[in-house]
PDB file of C-alpha atoms in Angstrom:
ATOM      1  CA  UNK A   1       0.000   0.000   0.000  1.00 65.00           C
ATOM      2  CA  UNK A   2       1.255   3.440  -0.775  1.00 83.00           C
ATOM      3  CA  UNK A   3       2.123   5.848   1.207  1.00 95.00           C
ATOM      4  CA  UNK A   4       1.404   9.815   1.772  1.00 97.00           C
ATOM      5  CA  UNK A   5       2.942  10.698  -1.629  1.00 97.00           C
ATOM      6  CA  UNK A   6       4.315  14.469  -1.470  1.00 98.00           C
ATOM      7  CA  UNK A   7       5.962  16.563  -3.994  1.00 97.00           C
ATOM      8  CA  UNK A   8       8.543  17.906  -4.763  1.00 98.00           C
ATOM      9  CA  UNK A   9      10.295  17.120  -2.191  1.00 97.00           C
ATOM     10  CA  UNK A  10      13.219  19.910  -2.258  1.00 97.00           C
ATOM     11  CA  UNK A  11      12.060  23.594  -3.300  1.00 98.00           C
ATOM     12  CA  UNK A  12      14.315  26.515  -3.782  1.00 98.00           C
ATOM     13  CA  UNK A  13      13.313  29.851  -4.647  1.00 97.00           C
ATOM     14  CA  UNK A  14      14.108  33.874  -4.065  1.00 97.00           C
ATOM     15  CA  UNK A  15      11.923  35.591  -1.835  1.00 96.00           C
ATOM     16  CA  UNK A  16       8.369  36.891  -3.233  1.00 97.00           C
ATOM     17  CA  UNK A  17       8.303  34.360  -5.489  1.00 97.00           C
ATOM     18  CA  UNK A  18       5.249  31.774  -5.551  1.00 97.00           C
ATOM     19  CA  UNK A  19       5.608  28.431  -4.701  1.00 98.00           C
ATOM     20  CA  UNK A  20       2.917  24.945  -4.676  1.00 98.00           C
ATOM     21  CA  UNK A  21       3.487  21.842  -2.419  1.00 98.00           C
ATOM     22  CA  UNK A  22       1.222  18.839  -3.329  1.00 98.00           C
ATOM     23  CA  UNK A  23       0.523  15.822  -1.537  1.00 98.00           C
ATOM     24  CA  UNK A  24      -1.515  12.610  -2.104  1.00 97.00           C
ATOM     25  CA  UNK A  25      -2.970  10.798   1.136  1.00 96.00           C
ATOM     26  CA  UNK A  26      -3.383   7.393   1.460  1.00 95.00           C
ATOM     27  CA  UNK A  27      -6.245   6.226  -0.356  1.00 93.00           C
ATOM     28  CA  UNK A  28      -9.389   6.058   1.098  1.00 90.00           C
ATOM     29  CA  UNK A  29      -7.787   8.420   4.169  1.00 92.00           C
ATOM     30  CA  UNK A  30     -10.993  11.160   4.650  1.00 91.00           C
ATOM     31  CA  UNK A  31      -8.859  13.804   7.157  1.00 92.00           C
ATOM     32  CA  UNK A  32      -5.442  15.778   5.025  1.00 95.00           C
ATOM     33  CA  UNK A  33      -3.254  17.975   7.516  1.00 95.00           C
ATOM     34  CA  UNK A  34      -0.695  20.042   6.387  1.00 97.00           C
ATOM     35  CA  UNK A  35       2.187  21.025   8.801  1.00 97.00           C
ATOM     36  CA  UNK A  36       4.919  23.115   8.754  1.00 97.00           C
ATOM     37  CA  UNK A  37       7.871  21.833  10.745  1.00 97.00           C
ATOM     38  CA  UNK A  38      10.946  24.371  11.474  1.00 95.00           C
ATOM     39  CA  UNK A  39      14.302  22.926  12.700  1.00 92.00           C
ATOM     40  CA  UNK A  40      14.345  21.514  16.064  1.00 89.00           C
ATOM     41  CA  UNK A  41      10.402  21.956  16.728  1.00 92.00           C
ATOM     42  CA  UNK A  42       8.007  19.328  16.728  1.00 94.00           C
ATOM     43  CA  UNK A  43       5.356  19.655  13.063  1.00 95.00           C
ATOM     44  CA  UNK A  44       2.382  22.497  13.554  1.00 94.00           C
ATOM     45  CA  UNK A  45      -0.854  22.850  11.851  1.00 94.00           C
ATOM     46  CA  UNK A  46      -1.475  24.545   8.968  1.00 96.00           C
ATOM     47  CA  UNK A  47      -4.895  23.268   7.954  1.00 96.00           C
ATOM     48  CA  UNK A  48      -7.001  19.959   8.453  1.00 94.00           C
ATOM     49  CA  UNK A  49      -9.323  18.660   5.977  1.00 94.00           C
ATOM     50  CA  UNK A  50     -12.163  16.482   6.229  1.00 91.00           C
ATOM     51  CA  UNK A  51     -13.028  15.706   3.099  1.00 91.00           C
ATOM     52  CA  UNK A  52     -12.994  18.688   0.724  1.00 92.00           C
ATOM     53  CA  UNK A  53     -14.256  21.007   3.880  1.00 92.00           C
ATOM     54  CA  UNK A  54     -11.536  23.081   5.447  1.00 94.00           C
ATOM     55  CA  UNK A  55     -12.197  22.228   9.371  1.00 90.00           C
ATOM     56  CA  UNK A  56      -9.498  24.381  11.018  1.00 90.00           C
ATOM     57  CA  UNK A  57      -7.209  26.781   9.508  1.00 92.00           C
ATOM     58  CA  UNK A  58      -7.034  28.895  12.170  1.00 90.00           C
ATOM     59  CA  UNK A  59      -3.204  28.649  11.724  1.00 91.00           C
ATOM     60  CA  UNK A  60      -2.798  29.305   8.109  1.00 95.00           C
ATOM     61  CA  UNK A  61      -1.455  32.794   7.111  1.00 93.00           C
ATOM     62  CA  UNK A  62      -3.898  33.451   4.966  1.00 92.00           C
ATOM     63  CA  UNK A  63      -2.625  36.817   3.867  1.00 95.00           C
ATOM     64  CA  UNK A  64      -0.075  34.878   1.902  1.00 97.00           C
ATOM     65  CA  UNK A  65      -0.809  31.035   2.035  1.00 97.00           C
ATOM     66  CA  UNK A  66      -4.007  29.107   0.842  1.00 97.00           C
ATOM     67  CA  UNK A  67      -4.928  25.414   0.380  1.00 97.00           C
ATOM     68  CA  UNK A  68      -7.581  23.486  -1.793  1.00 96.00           C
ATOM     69  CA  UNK A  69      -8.757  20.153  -1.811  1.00 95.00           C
ATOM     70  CA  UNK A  70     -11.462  20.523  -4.319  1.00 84.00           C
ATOM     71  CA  UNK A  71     -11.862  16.467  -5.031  1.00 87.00           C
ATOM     72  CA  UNK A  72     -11.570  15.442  -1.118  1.00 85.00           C
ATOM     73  CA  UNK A  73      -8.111  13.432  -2.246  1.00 92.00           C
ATOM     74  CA  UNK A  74      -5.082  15.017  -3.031  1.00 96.00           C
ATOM     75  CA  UNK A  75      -4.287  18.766  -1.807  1.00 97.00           C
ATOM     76  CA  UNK A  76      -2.107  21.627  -2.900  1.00 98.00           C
ATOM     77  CA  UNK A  77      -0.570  24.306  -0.425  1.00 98.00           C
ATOM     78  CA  UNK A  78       0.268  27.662  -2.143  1.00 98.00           C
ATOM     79  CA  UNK A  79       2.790  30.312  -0.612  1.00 98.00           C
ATOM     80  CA  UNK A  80       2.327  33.729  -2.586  1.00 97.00           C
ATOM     81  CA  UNK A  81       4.604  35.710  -2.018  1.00 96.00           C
ATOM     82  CA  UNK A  82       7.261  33.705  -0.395  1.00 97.00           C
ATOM     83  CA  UNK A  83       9.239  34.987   2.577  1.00 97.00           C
ATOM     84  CA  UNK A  84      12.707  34.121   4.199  1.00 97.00           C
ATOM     85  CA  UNK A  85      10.924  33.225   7.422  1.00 96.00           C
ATOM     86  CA  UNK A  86       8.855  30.427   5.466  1.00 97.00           C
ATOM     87  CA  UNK A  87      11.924  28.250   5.248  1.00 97.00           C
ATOM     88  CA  UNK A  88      10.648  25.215   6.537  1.00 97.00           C
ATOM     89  CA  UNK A  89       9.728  21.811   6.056  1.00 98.00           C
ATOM     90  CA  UNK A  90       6.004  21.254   5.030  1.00 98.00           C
ATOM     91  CA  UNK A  91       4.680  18.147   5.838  1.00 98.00           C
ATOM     92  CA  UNK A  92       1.698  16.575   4.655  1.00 98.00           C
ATOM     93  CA  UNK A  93      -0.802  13.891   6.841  1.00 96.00           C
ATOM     94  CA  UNK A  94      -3.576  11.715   6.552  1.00 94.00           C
ATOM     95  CA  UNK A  95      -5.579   9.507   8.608  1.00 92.00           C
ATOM     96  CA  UNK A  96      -9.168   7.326   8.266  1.00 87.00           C
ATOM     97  CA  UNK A  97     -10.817  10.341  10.191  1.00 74.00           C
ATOM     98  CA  UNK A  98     -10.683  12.883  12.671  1.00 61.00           C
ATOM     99  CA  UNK A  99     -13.709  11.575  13.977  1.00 64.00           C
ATOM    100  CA  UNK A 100     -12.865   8.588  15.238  1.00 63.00           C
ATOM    101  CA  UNK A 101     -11.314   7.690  18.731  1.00 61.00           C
ATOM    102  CA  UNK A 102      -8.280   5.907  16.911  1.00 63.00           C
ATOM    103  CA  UNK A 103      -6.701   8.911  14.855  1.00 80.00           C
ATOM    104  CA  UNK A 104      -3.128   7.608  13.621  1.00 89.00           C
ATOM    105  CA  UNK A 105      -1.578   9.981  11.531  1.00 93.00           C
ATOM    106  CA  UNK A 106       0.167   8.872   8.750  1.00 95.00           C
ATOM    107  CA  UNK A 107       2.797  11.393   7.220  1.00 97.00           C
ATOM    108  CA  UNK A 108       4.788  11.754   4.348  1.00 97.00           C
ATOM    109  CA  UNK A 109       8.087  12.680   3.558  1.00 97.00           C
ATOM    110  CA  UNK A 110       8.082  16.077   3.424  1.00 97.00           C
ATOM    111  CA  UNK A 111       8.976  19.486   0.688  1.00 98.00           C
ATOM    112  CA  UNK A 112      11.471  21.240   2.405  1.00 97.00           C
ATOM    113  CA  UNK A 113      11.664  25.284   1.062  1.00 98.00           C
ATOM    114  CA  UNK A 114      14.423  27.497   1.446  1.00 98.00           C
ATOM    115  CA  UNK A 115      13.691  30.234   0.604  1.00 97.00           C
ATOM    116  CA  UNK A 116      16.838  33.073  -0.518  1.00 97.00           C
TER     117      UNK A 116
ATOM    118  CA  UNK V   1       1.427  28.464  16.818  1.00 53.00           C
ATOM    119  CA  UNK V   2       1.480  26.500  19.760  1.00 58.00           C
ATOM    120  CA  UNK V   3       3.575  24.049  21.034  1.00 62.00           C
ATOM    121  CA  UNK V   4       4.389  22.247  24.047  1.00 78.00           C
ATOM    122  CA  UNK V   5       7.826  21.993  25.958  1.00 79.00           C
ATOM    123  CA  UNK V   6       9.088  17.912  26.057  1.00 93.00           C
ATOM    124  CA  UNK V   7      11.875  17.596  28.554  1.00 95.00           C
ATOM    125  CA  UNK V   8      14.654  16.947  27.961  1.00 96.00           C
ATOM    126  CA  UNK V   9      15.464  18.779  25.036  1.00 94.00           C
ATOM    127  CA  UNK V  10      18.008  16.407  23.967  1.00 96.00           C
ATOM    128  CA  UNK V  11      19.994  13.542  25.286  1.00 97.00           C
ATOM    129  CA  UNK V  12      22.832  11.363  24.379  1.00 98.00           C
ATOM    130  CA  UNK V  13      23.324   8.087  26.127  1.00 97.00           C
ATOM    131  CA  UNK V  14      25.637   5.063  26.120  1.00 98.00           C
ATOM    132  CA  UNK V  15      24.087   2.243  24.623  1.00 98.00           C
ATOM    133  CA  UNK V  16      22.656   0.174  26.636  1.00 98.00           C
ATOM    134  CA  UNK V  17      21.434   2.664  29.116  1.00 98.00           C
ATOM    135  CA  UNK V  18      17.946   3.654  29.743  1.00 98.00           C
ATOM    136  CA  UNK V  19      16.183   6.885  28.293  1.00 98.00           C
ATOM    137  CA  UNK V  20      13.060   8.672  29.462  1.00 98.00           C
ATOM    138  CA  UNK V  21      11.401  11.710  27.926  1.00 98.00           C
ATOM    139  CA  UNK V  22       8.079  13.714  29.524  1.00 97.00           C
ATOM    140  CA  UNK V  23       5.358  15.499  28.014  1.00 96.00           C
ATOM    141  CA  UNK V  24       3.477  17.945  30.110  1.00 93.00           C
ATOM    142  CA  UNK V  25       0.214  19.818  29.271  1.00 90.00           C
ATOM    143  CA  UNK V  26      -1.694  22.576  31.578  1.00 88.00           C
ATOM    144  CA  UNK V  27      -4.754  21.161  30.019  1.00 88.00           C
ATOM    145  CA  UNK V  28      -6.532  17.587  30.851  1.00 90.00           C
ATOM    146  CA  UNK V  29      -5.909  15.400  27.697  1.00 90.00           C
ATOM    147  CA  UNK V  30      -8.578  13.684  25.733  1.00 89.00           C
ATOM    148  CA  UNK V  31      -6.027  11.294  24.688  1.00 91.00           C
ATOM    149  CA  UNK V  32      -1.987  11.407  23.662  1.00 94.00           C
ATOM    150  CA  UNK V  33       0.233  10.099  20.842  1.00 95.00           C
ATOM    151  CA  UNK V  34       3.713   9.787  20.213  1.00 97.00           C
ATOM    152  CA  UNK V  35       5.968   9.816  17.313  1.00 97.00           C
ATOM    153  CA  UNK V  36       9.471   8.867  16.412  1.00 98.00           C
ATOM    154  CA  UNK V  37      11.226  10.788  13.533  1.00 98.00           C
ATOM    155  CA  UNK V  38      14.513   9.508  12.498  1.00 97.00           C
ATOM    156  CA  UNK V  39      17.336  12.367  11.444  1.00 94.00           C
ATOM    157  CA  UNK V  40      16.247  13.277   7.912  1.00 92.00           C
ATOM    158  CA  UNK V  41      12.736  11.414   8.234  1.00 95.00           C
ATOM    159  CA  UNK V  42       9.030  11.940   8.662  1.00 96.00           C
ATOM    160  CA  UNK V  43       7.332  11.523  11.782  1.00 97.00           C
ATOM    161  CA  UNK V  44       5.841   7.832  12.764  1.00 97.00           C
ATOM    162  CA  UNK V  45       2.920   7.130  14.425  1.00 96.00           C
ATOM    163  CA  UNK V  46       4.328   4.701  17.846  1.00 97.00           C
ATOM    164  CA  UNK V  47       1.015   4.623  20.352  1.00 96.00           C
ATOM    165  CA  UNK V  48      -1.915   6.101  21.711  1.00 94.00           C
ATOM    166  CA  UNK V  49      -2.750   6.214  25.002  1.00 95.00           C
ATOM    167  CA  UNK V  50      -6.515   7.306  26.304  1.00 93.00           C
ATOM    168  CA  UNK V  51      -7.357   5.716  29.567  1.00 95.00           C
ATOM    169  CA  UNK V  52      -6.179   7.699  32.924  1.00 96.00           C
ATOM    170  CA  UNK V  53      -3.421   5.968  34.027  1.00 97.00           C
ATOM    171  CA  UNK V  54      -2.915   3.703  30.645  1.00 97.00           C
ATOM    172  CA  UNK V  55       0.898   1.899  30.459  1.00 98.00           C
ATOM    173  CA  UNK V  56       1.141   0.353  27.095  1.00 98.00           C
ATOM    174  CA  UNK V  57       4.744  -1.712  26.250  1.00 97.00           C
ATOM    175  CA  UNK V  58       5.717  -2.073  22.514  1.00 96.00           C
ATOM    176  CA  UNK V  59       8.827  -4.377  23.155  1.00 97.00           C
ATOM    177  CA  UNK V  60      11.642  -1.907  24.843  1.00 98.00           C
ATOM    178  CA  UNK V  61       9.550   1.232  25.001  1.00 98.00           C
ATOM    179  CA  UNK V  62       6.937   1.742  27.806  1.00 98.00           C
ATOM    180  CA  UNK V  63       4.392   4.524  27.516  1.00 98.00           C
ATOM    181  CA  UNK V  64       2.052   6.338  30.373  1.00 98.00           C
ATOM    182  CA  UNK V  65      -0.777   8.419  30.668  1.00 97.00           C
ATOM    183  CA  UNK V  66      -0.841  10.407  33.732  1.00 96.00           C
ATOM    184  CA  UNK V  67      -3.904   9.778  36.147  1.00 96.00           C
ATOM    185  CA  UNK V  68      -5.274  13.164  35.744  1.00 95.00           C
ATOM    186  CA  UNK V  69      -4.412  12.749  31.816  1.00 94.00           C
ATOM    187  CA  UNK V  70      -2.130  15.764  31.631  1.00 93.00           C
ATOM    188  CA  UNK V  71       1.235  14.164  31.341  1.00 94.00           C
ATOM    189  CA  UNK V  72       2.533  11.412  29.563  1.00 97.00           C
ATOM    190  CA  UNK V  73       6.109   9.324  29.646  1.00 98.00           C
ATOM    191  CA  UNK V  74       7.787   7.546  26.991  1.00 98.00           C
ATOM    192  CA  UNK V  75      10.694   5.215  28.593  1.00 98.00           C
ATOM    193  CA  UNK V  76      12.957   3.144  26.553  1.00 98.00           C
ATOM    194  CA  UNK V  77      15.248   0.447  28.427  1.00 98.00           C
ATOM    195  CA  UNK V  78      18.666  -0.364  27.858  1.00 98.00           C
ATOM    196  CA  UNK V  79      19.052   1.891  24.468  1.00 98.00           C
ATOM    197  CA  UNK V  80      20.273   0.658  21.090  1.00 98.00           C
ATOM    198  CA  UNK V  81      21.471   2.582  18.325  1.00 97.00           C
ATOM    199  CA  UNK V  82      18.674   2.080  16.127  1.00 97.00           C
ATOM    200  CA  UNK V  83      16.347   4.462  18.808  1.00 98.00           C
ATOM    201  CA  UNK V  84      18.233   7.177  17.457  1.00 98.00           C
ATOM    202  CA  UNK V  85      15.561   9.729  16.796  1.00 98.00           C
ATOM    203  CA  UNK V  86      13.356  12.466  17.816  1.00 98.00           C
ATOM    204  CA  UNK V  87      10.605  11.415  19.841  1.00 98.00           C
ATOM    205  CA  UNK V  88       7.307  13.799  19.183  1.00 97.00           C
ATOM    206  CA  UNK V  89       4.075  13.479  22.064  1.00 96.00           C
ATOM    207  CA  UNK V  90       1.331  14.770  20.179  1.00 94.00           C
ATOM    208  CA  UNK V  91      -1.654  16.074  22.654  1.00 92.00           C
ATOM    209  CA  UNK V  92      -5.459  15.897  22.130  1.00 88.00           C
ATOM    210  CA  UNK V  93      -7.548  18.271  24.214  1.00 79.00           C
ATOM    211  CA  UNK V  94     -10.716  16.695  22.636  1.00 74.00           C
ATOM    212  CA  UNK V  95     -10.790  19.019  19.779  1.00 68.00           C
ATOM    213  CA  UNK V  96      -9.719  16.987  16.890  1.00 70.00           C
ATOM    214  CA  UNK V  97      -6.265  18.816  17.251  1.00 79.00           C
ATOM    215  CA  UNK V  98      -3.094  17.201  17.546  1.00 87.00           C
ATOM    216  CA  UNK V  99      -0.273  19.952  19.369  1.00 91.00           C
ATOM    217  CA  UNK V 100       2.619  18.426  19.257  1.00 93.00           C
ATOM    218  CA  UNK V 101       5.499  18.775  21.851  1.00 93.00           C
ATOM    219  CA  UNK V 102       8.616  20.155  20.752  1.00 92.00           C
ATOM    220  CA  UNK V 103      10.288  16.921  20.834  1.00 95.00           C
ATOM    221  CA  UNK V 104      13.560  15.535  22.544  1.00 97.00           C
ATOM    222  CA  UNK V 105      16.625  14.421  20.689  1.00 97.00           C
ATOM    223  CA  UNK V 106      17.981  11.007  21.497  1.00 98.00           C
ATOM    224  CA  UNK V 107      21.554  10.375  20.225  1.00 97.00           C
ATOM    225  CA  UNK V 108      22.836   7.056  21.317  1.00 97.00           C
ATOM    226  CA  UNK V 109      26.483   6.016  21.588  1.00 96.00           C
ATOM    227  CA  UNK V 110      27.844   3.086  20.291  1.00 93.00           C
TER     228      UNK V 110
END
């Protein structure tokens, strides 16, 4: 069975330029979390899915970041413009449902930005 | 965002020896998780704990609720290199929201 598929999975770019992460859960996986995970911290939300309905994105910048998942399956995470401080590693999740009592995220491997 | 203090930070044992790390929330816990993230890697899922005072073993590693389900342990005995890592709690206030700790760093020694 396949994993959280993400891509790409390296991303350099100059500052104020735009920039797309996409990711692929698991299949039949109903709940998509993006996180952003800085050097030495542990991953924070960005945005949780259920479905194609945005649940919480209380976290996302959304001056300059936004995030679609128009078929309830795969996602993409858009930075425009890019800043130095979003350097980072963006990690996508997915699990059967946020729902449920048993919530075992399943993550994948990561796009890590620098941004110059 | 927010993000909870795991202590310690980081440590680096002998292998062989025993390692412990804590996770500590102000808030009672609707349940906790914990991850492992090898150097380079992407978090993986290790155990959930829900019940007040849960202890769950997964061979070497031990895991514990607190009673009052605001703390939680992850304990590993006698350390091999392959538990090199950083070990992630992940709380659930009951929200549907994972905050995860900010980890500790275990380096282990040949």
């Amino acid at each position: 069975e396949a994993g959280v598929v993400q891509s790409p999975r390296y991303k350099i770019i100059e500052k104020k330029q735009p920039v797309a992460f996409w990711c692929n859960p698991i299949s039949g996986h109903n709940t998509l979390y993006w996180y952003l995970q800085n050097l030495g911290q542990g991953p924070e939300l960005l945005i949780r899915y259920e479905n194609e309905e945005a649940v919480d994105d209380s976290q996302l910048p959304k001056d300059r970041f936004s995030a679609e998942r128009l078929k309830g399956v795969d996602s993409t995470l858009k930075i425009q413009p890019a800043e130095l401080g979003d350097s980072a590693v963006y990690l996508c999740a997915s699990s059967l449902g946020s729902g449920l009592s048993y919530n075992e995220q399943f993550f994948g491997p990561g796009t890590r930005l620098t941004v110059l | 965002g927010q993000q909870v203090m795991q202590i310690p930070q980081y440590q680096h044992v002998q292998e062989g020896e025993d390692f412990t790390t804590y996770c500590n929330s102000s808030t009672t816990l609707s349940n906790i998780q914990w991850y492992k993230q090898r150097p380079g890697g992407h978090p993986v899922f290790l155990i959930q704990l829900v019940k007040s005072g849960e202890v769950k073993k997964q061979k070497r590693l031990t895991f514990q609720f607190g009673e009052a389900k605001k703390n939680s342990s992850l304990h590993i005995t006698a350390t091999q290199t392959t538990d090199v890592g950083t070990y992630f709690c992940g709380m659930n206030t009951g929200f549907q929201k994972l905050v995860f700790g900010t980890g500790t760093r275990l380096l282990v020694s040949p």
